[in-house]
mmCIF file of C-alpha atoms in Angstrom:
data_model
loop_
_atom_site.group_PDB
_atom_site.id
_atom_site.type_symbol
_atom_site.label_atom_id
_atom_site.label_comp_id
_atom_site.label_asym_id
_atom_site.label_seq_id
_atom_site.Cartn_x
_atom_site.Cartn_y
_atom_site.Cartn_z
ATOM 1 C CA MET A 1 0.000 0.000 0.000
ATOM 2 C CA THR A 2 1.353 3.421 -0.932
ATOM 3 C CA LYS A 3 2.122 6.172 1.553
ATOM 4 C CA LEU A 4 -0.622 8.271 -0.054
ATOM 5 C CA ALA A 5 -3.200 5.520 0.440
ATOM 6 C CA LEU A 6 -2.140 5.072 4.060
ATOM 7 C CA ALA A 7 -2.373 8.815 4.633
ATOM 8 C CA LEU A 8 -5.878 8.908 3.153
ATOM 9 C CA ILE A 9 -7.010 5.980 5.319
ATOM 10 C CA PHE A 10 -5.484 7.543 8.441
ATOM 11 C CA GLY A 11 -7.124 10.873 7.612
ATOM 12 C CA ALA A 12 -10.518 9.227 7.139
ATOM 13 C CA ILE A 13 -10.216 7.404 10.481
ATOM 14 C CA THR A 14 -9.207 10.626 12.233
ATOM 15 C CA MET A 15 -12.163 12.509 10.725
ATOM 16 C CA SER A 16 -14.517 9.690 11.710
ATOM 17 C CA HIS A 17 -13.297 9.795 15.304
ATOM 18 C CA ALA A 18 -13.606 13.587 15.392
ATOM 19 C CA ALA A 19 -17.186 13.407 14.110
ATOM 20 C CA ALA A 20 -18.079 10.747 16.682
ATOM 21 C CA ASN A 21 -16.540 12.828 19.487
ATOM 22 C CA PHE A 22 -18.380 15.952 18.307
ATOM 23 C CA GLU A 23 -21.753 14.183 18.322
ATOM 24 C CA GLN A 24 -21.150 12.466 21.673
ATOM 25 C CA GLU A 25 -20.036 15.687 23.375
ATOM 26 C CA LEU A 26 -23.047 17.517 21.948
ATOM 27 C CA LYS A 27 -25.402 14.728 23.031
ATOM 28 C CA THR A 28 -24.011 14.902 26.587
ATOM 29 C CA TRP A 29 -24.281 18.701 26.678
ATOM 30 C CA ARG A 30 -27.870 18.664 25.414
ATOM 31 C CA ALA A 31 -28.811 16.057 28.031
ATOM 32 C CA GLU A 32 -27.406 18.408 30.692
ATOM 33 C CA GLN A 33 -29.526 21.284 29.344
ATOM 34 C CA GLU A 34 -32.588 19.046 29.445
ATOM 35 C CA SER A 35 -31.871 18.077 33.047
ATOM 36 C CA LYS A 36 -31.420 21.699 34.123
ATOM 37 C CA LEU A 37 -34.704 22.751 32.548
ATOM 38 C CA ARG A 38 -36.566 19.908 34.245
ATOM 39 C CA SER A 39 -35.137 20.735 37.700
ATOM 40 C CA GLU A 40 -37.439 22.154 40.364
ATOM 41 C CA GLY A 41 -35.784 25.577 40.318
ATOM 42 C CA SER A 42 -35.827 26.000 36.538
ATOM 43 C CA TRP A 43 -37.620 28.518 34.358
ATOM 44 C CA LEU A 44 -40.470 26.020 33.919
ATOM 45 C CA ALA A 45 -41.202 26.505 37.624
ATOM 46 C CA VAL A 46 -41.583 30.298 37.349
ATOM 47 C CA VAL A 47 -45.261 31.125 37.854
ATOM 48 C CA GLY A 48 -45.319 34.825 38.673
ATOM 49 C CA LEU A 49 -43.593 38.207 38.567
ATOM 50 C CA HIS A 50 -44.982 41.088 40.644
ATOM 51 C CA TRP A 51 -43.481 44.582 40.560
ATOM 52 C CA LEU A 52 -43.415 46.261 43.959
ATOM 53 C CA LYS A 53 -44.373 49.818 44.799
ATOM 54 C CA GLU A 54 -42.694 51.862 47.494
ATOM 55 C CA GLY A 55 -44.088 51.045 50.915
ATOM 56 C CA GLU A 56 -45.648 47.818 52.157
ATOM 57 C CA SER A 57 -46.878 44.920 50.027
ATOM 58 C CA SER A 58 -48.566 41.844 51.482
ATOM 59 C CA LEU A 59 -47.688 38.319 50.338
ATOM 60 C CA GLY A 60 -49.664 35.103 50.621
ATOM 61 C CA ALA A 61 -52.056 32.660 48.982
ATOM 62 C CA SER A 62 -55.027 34.937 49.738
ATOM 63 C CA ASP A 63 -56.459 36.659 46.670
ATOM 64 C CA ARG A 64 -56.437 39.848 48.753
ATOM 65 C CA ALA A 65 -52.648 39.841 48.967
ATOM 66 C CA THR A 66 -50.679 42.389 46.963
ATOM 67 C CA VAL A 67 -48.440 39.547 45.797
ATOM 68 C CA VAL A 68 -50.571 36.433 45.399
ATOM 69 C CA LEU A 69 -48.585 33.232 45.892
ATOM 70 C CA PRO A 70 -49.755 29.781 44.829
ATOM 71 C CA GLU A 71 -50.724 27.234 47.436
ATOM 72 C CA PRO A 72 -49.298 25.655 49.594
ATOM 73 C CA ALA A 73 -47.931 29.064 50.615
ATOM 74 C CA PRO A 74 -49.738 30.389 53.731
ATOM 75 C CA LEU A 75 -52.764 32.624 53.169
ATOM 76 C CA LYS A 76 -50.944 35.431 54.983
ATOM 77 C CA LEU A 77 -47.221 34.914 54.721
ATOM 78 C CA GLY A 78 -46.056 38.418 55.552
ATOM 79 C CA TRP A 79 -45.121 41.877 54.295
ATOM 80 C CA VAL A 80 -42.318 43.361 52.220
ATOM 81 C CA HIS A 81 -41.422 46.978 52.891
ATOM 82 C CA LEU A 82 -39.627 48.667 49.982
ATOM 83 C CA LYS A 83 -37.885 52.006 50.392
ATOM 84 C CA ASN A 84 -35.346 53.487 47.981
ATOM 85 C CA GLY A 85 -34.702 50.100 46.418
ATOM 86 C CA LYS A 86 -34.050 48.385 49.779
ATOM 87 C CA ALA A 87 -36.462 45.706 50.979
ATOM 88 C CA THR A 88 -37.213 44.140 54.352
ATOM 89 C CA LEU A 89 -39.507 41.227 55.197
ATOM 90 C CA LYS A 90 -41.718 40.646 58.221
ATOM 91 C CA LEU A 91 -43.494 37.318 58.479
ATOM 92 C CA ASP A 92 -47.019 36.684 59.776
ATOM 93 C CA THR A 93 -46.276 32.962 59.984
ATOM 94 C CA VAL A 94 -43.015 31.037 60.208
ATOM 95 C CA GLN A 95 -44.296 27.460 60.229
ATOM 96 C CA GLY A 96 -42.674 25.553 57.350
ATOM 97 C CA VAL A 97 -40.991 28.732 56.087
ATOM 98 C CA THR A 98 -37.283 29.225 55.390
ATOM 99 C CA VAL A 99 -35.455 32.482 54.614
ATOM 100 C CA GLY A 100 -32.078 32.235 52.923
ATOM 101 C CA GLY A 101 -32.058 28.489 53.552
ATOM 102 C CA ALA A 102 -32.561 28.821 57.340
ATOM 103 C CA ARG A 103 -35.715 28.190 59.360
ATOM 104 C CA ALA A 104 -37.658 31.435 59.747
ATOM 105 C CA GLU A 105 -37.801 33.061 63.180
ATOM 106 C CA ALA A 106 -40.910 34.702 64.606
ATOM 107 C CA GLY A 107 -40.748 38.447 65.242
ATOM 108 C CA ARG A 108 -37.627 38.951 63.151
ATOM 109 C CA SER A 109 -37.193 41.504 60.361
ATOM 110 C CA TYR A 110 -35.194 40.217 57.379
ATOM 111 C CA GLU A 111 -33.228 42.339 54.933
ATOM 112 C CA LEU A 112 -33.835 40.932 51.440
ATOM 113 C CA LYS A 113 -31.129 40.946 48.781
ATOM 114 C CA THR A 114 -32.045 41.081 45.098
ATOM 115 C CA ASP A 115 -30.497 39.147 42.201
ATOM 116 C CA ALA A 116 -28.389 42.232 41.486
ATOM 117 C CA ASP A 117 -26.663 42.096 44.896
ATOM 118 C CA ASP A 118 -23.449 40.251 45.716
ATOM 119 C CA GLY A 119 -24.211 36.660 46.607
ATOM 120 C CA GLY A 120 -27.535 36.643 44.779
ATOM 121 C CA PRO A 121 -31.085 37.033 46.074
ATOM 122 C CA THR A 122 -32.496 35.971 49.429
ATOM 123 C CA GLU A 123 -34.851 33.062 48.747
ATOM 124 C CA VAL A 124 -37.993 32.605 50.841
ATOM 125 C CA ARG A 125 -39.533 29.124 50.693
ATOM 126 C CA ALA A 126 -42.874 27.734 51.854
ATOM 127 C CA GLY A 127 -43.502 24.146 50.770
ATOM 128 C CA SER A 128 -43.070 23.876 47.002
ATOM 129 C CA VAL A 129 -43.232 27.665 46.577
ATOM 130 C CA THR A 130 -40.122 29.857 46.454
ATOM 131 C CA TRP A 131 -39.878 33.588 45.848
ATOM 132 C CA PHE A 132 -37.126 36.183 45.730
ATOM 133 C CA LEU A 133 -36.520 39.736 44.550
ATOM 134 C CA ILE A 134 -35.168 40.801 41.169
ATOM 135 C CA LYS A 135 -33.932 44.270 40.274
ATOM 136 C CA ARG A 136 -34.358 45.740 36.804
ATOM 137 C CA PRO A 137 -34.279 49.259 35.302
ATOM 138 C CA ASN A 138 -38.046 49.521 35.855
ATOM 139 C CA GLY A 139 -37.919 48.564 39.532
ATOM 140 C CA VAL A 140 -37.871 45.723 42.050
ATOM 141 C CA GLY A 141 -40.072 42.691 41.525
ATOM 142 C CA VAL A 142 -41.011 39.431 43.247
ATOM 143 C CA ARG A 143 -40.266 36.361 41.123
ATOM 144 C CA VAL A 144 -42.290 33.337 42.190
ATOM 145 C CA LYS A 145 -41.490 29.686 41.535
ATOM 146 C CA ASP A 146 -43.522 26.562 42.209
ATOM 147 C CA ALA A 147 -41.847 23.160 41.930
ATOM 148 C CA ASN A 148 -45.294 21.720 41.147
ATOM 149 C CA ALA A 149 -45.979 24.161 38.294
ATOM 150 C CA GLU A 150 -48.095 22.756 35.478
ATOM 151 C CA ALA A 151 -45.532 23.793 32.850
ATOM 152 C CA ARG A 152 -42.863 21.764 34.637
ATOM 153 C CA ARG A 153 -45.076 18.739 35.196
ATOM 154 C CA ASN A 154 -46.245 18.639 31.573
ATOM 155 C CA PHE A 155 -42.981 19.519 29.835
ATOM 156 C CA LYS A 156 -42.358 17.239 26.846
ATOM 157 C CA GLY A 157 -38.695 18.077 26.321
ATOM 158 C CA ARG A 158 -36.441 20.426 24.398
ATOM 159 C CA LYS A 159 -36.254 20.123 20.601
ATOM 160 C CA TRP A 160 -33.107 20.504 18.487
ATOM 161 C CA TYR A 161 -31.845 20.563 14.943
ATOM 162 C CA ALA A 162 -29.807 17.479 14.090
ATOM 163 C CA PRO A 163 -26.102 17.897 14.947
ATOM 164 C CA ASP A 164 -24.230 19.653 12.157
ATOM 165 C CA ALA A 165 -20.472 20.131 12.497
ATOM 166 C CA SER A 166 -20.503 22.800 9.776
ATOM 167 C CA TYR A 167 -22.136 25.121 12.316
ATOM 168 C CA LYS A 168 -19.203 24.737 14.703
ATOM 169 C CA ILE A 169 -17.344 27.756 13.419
ATOM 170 C CA THR A 170 -13.931 29.219 14.125
ATOM 171 C CA ALA A 171 -14.654 32.923 13.737
ATOM 172 C CA LYS A 172 -12.243 35.819 13.418
ATOM 173 C CA TRP A 173 -12.223 37.924 16.573
ATOM 174 C CA THR A 174 -11.742 41.690 16.466
ATOM 175 C CA GLU A 175 -10.914 43.195 19.845
ATOM 176 C CA LEU A 176 -12.057 46.801 20.231
ATOM 177 C CA LYS A 177 -9.711 49.324 21.849
ATOM 178 C CA SER A 178 -12.719 50.802 23.628
ATOM 179 C CA PRO A 179 -15.826 48.671 24.246
ATOM 180 C CA LYS A 180 -18.739 49.337 21.926
ATOM 181 C CA THR A 181 -21.974 50.305 23.688
ATOM 182 C CA LEU A 182 -24.774 48.013 22.561
ATOM 183 C CA ILE A 183 -28.382 49.056 23.065
ATOM 184 C CA VAL A 184 -29.932 45.803 24.267
ATOM 185 C CA PRO A 185 -33.733 45.953 24.542
ATOM 186 C CA ASP A 186 -35.656 43.585 26.786
ATOM 187 C CA ILE A 187 -39.206 42.269 26.802
ATOM 188 C CA MET A 188 -40.124 44.730 29.582
ATOM 189 C CA GLY A 189 -39.626 47.616 27.143
ATOM 190 C CA ASN A 190 -36.308 48.783 28.599
ATOM 191 C CA ASP A 191 -33.320 49.758 26.462
ATOM 192 C CA ASN A 192 -30.200 48.684 28.315
ATOM 193 C CA GLU A 193 -26.678 49.889 27.535
ATOM 194 C CA GLU A 194 -24.198 46.998 27.584
ATOM 195 C CA PRO A 195 -20.462 47.078 26.725
ATOM 196 C CA SER A 196 -19.209 44.753 24.000
ATOM 197 C CA PRO A 197 -15.472 43.970 23.987
ATOM 198 C CA GLY A 198 -15.334 43.167 20.267
ATOM 199 C CA TYR A 199 -17.012 41.158 17.552
ATOM 200 C CA ALA A 200 -16.824 37.797 15.788
ATOM 201 C CA THR A 201 -16.763 37.595 11.980
ATOM 202 C CA PHE A 202 -17.684 34.460 10.020
ATOM 203 C CA THR A 203 -19.295 33.407 6.754
ATOM 204 C CA ILE A 204 -22.701 31.727 6.288
ATOM 205 C CA GLU A 205 -24.591 31.377 3.001
ATOM 206 C CA GLY A 206 -21.728 33.216 1.308
ATOM 207 C CA LYS A 207 -22.281 36.288 3.503
ATOM 208 C CA ASN A 208 -19.890 37.769 6.013
ATOM 209 C CA VAL A 209 -21.572 38.154 9.392
ATOM 210 C CA ASP A 210 -20.505 40.197 12.414
ATOM 211 C CA LEU A 211 -21.858 39.175 15.817
ATOM 212 C CA TYR A 212 -21.376 41.265 18.967
ATOM 213 C CA PRO A 213 -21.314 39.725 22.454
ATOM 214 C CA THR A 214 -21.347 41.039 25.966
ATOM 215 C CA LYS A 215 -19.135 39.420 28.581
ATOM 216 C CA GLU A 216 -20.441 37.224 31.403
ATOM 217 C CA GLY A 217 -17.676 36.118 33.748
ATOM 218 C CA ASP A 218 -15.230 34.074 31.691
ATOM 219 C CA LYS A 219 -17.641 33.670 28.759
ATOM 220 C CA LEU A 220 -18.833 35.680 25.777
ATOM 221 C CA PHE A 221 -22.625 35.938 25.612
ATOM 222 C CA PHE A 222 -24.363 36.440 22.247
ATOM 223 C CA VAL A 223 -28.057 37.328 21.859
ATOM 224 C CA PHE A 224 -29.146 36.999 18.229
ATOM 225 C CA LYS A 225 -31.945 36.243 15.820
ATOM 226 C CA ASP A 226 -31.802 35.085 12.204
ATOM 227 C CA LYS A 227 -34.010 34.036 9.288
ATOM 228 C CA THR A 228 -35.207 30.944 11.165
ATOM 229 C CA SER A 229 -36.582 33.078 14.030
ATOM 230 C CA GLY A 230 -40.340 32.805 14.378
ATOM 231 C CA LYS A 231 -40.361 29.874 11.973
ATOM 232 C CA GLU A 232 -38.278 26.872 13.048
ATOM 233 C CA THR A 233 -36.761 28.680 16.048
ATOM 234 C CA TYR A 234 -38.092 30.900 18.827
ATOM 235 C CA GLY A 235 -39.060 34.289 17.461
ATOM 236 C CA ALA A 236 -37.664 36.668 20.052
ATOM 237 C CA ALA A 237 -34.039 35.504 20.217
ATOM 238 C CA ARG A 238 -31.610 32.716 20.856
ATOM 239 C CA PHE A 239 -28.635 32.717 23.210
ATOM 240 C CA LEU A 240 -25.114 31.426 22.585
ATOM 241 C CA TYR A 241 -22.163 31.256 24.980
ATOM 242 C CA ALA A 242 -18.552 30.963 23.846
ATOM 243 C CA THR A 243 -15.177 30.714 25.524
ATOM 244 C CA LEU A 244 -13.000 33.817 25.477
ATOM 245 C CA PRO A 245 -11.058 34.517 22.236
ATOM 246 C CA LYS A 246 -7.550 33.221 21.739
ATOM 247 C CA ASP A 247 -5.015 34.266 19.095
ATOM 248 C CA GLY A 248 -7.585 36.403 17.286
ATOM 249 C CA LYS A 249 -10.143 33.604 16.992
ATOM 250 C CA VAL A 250 -13.297 32.543 18.827
ATOM 251 C CA GLU A 251 -15.142 29.213 18.636
ATOM 252 C CA LEU A 252 -18.888 29.522 17.957
ATOM 253 C CA ASP A 253 -20.846 26.279 18.113
ATOM 254 C CA PHE A 254 -24.360 27.141 16.980
ATOM 255 C CA ASN A 255 -25.402 23.563 17.729
ATOM 256 C CA ARG A 256 -25.448 24.878 21.317
ATOM 257 C CA ALA A 257 -27.626 27.921 20.625
ATOM 258 C CA VAL A 258 -30.512 27.819 23.106
ATOM 259 C CA ASN A 259 -33.878 29.413 23.671
ATOM 260 C CA PRO A 260 -34.091 32.256 26.194
ATOM 261 C CA PRO A 261 -36.072 31.818 29.420
ATOM 262 C CA CYS A 262 -39.050 33.697 27.947
ATOM 263 C CA ALA A 263 -39.601 30.746 25.609
ATOM 264 C CA PHE A 264 -40.604 28.719 28.686
ATOM 265 C CA THR A 265 -42.342 31.227 30.960
ATOM 266 C CA ASP A 266 -44.267 34.486 30.617
ATOM 267 C CA PHE A 267 -42.533 35.844 33.716
ATOM 268 C CA ALA A 268 -38.932 36.234 32.530
ATOM 269 C CA THR A 269 -37.216 39.536 31.677
ATOM 270 C CA CYS A 270 -35.225 38.384 28.660
ATOM 271 C CA PRO A 271 -32.811 40.540 26.701
ATOM 272 C CA LEU A 272 -33.564 40.850 22.993
ATOM 273 C CA PRO A 273 -30.990 41.104 20.205
ATOM 274 C CA PRO A 274 -29.352 44.477 19.619
ATOM 275 C CA LYS A 275 -29.760 45.696 16.052
ATOM 276 C CA GLU A 276 -26.218 44.520 15.268
ATOM 277 C CA ASN A 277 -27.216 40.893 15.952
ATOM 278 C CA ARG A 278 -30.357 40.654 13.815
ATOM 279 C CA LEU A 279 -28.904 38.521 11.063
ATOM 280 C CA ASP A 280 -29.955 38.246 7.423
ATOM 281 C CA VAL A 281 -28.937 34.575 7.229
ATOM 282 C CA ALA A 282 -30.505 31.303 8.382
ATOM 283 C CA ILE A 283 -28.656 29.477 11.149
ATOM 284 C CA LYS A 284 -30.218 26.031 11.068
ATOM 285 C CA ALA A 285 -28.562 24.705 14.192
ATOM 286 C CA GLY A 286 -29.256 24.568 17.898
ATOM 287 C CA GLU A 287 -32.563 24.616 19.725
ATOM 288 C CA LEU A 288 -35.913 24.680 17.940
ATOM 289 C CA LYS A 289 -38.900 26.593 19.261
ATOM 290 C CA PRO A 290 -40.951 24.885 21.984
ATOM 291 C CA ASP A 291 -44.446 23.509 21.474
ATOM 292 C CA GLY A 292 -47.065 26.247 21.428
ATOM 293 C CA HIS A 293 -44.820 28.888 19.830
#
């Protein structure tokens, strides 16, 4: 057998192994995403979002409460006092209630952190019901979760395009000397200014595409939509995370593009794509839209 023939055989075996590894790694990752979404604290468990006004707001399963919680929360759980963005909690009942993971104490006033504070929000739990505070440009709200939510109980699973290695792209990365300010709208009607450290450039359908991320910890975070949006994929947006650039390149695996939380609950505050990331190409990879959309 000639050296050329051996090289071709070796190359074919190597490519076959690479393809098998790609599909297995993707299968494992998608199974992890499925497990996270089915967990009791996932977006499928979110059943309410109530924006607070300054002053006192009552919480409980009573329909007279300012913030109505699902059962088995107590009819009168307590009160949240909001002043200048700071919130405190006083409980009417402590039986079966935890605050910040600890058993609630009668007569105590609790300072509540929001999801914008260091260490994350203070979670209050009563049975299967959990709530905590979120902070957004339009104010402070109570996000409510129920581990027994109908959406979680009846969830039929995430849906995906078939794996396609051609959508695992090594893009050119252009670092900006000064971050570009992206105007990132959200579904609450806010326009949020977010810094972008640079942009990725790649080619799809014979077109050069620029995609701008923000930075989340040690990851790049892309919010985008494309010609599949509202058809095969969720209409508002899809999300994609990538590792930080190296040597002027960034790896974008669109097989791992996922739906935003607002695809699974009406009570999320999802970012929408900035105008720079509304693409005139079809990216037929990643997560498909859920049932009912």
